[in-house]
Short mmCIF file of C-alpha atoms in Angstrom, two decimals:
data_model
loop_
_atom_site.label_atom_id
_atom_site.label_comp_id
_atom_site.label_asym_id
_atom_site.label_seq_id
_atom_site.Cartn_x
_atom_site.Cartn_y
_atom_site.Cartn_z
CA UNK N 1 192.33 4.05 1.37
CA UNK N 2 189.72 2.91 -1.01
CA UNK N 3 187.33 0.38 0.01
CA UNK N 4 185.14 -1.40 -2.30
CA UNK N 5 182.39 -3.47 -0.15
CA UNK N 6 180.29 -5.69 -2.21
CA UNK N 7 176.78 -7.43 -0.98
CA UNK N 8 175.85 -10.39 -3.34
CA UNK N 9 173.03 -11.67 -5.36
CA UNK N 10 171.44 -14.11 -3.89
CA UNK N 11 168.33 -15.89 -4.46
CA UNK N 12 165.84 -14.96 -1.49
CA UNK N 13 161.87 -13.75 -1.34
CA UNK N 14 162.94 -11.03 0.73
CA UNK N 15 164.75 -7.99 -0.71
CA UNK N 16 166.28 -5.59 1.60
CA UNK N 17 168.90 -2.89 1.64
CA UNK N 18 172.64 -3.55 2.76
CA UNK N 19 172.32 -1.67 6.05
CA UNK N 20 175.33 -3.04 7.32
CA UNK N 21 177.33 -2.21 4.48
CA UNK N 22 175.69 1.60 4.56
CA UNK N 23 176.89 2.12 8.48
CA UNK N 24 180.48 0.45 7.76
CA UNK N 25 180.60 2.75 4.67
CA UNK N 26 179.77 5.79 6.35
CA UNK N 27 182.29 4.88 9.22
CA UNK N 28 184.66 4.70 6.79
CA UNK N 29 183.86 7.67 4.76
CA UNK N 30 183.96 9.84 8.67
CA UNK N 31 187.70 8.54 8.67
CA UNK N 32 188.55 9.89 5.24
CA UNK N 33 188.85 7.00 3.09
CA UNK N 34 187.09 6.88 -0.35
CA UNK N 35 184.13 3.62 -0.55
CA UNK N 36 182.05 2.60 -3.12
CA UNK N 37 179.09 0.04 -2.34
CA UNK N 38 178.21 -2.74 -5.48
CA UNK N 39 174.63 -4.61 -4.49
CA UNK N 40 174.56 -7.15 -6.52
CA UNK N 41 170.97 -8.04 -5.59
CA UNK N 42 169.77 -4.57 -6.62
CA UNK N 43 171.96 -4.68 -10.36
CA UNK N 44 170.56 -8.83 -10.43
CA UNK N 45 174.66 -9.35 -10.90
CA UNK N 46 176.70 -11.99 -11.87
CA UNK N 47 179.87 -13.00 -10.55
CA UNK N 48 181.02 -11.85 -13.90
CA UNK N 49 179.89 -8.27 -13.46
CA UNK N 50 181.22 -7.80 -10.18
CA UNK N 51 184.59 -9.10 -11.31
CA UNK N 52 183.74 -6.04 -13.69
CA UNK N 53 183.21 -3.97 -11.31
CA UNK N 54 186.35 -4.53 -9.52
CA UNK N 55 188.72 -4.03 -12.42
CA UNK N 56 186.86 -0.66 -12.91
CA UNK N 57 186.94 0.72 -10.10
CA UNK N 58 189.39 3.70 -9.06
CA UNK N 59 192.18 1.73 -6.93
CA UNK N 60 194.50 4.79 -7.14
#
């Protein structure tokens, strides 16, 4: 399976890593499926670009 997880921008004073997202993808990635992380507070995304994101990424 592919799994796409996504953390979003948000405005806050504090910026901090995913962690959550980095143990849930490495769970996933022990159980052979394929994951890709978008941090949309790291890129400064929109909504737009992570709608981007999604139609670019490798479903099959």
């Amino acid at each position: 399976m592919r799994v796409l997880l996504f953390w979003p921008n948000y405005d806050s004073h504090i910026n901090y890593p995913p962690l959550g997202l980095g143990y849930l993808a490495s769970f996933l990635r022990m159980n052979n499926h394929k994951v890709a992380i978008f941090d949309g507070t790291l890129k400064n995304a929109s909504v737009g670009d992570f709608v981007n994101e999604v139609k670019d990424f490798n479903w099959r």
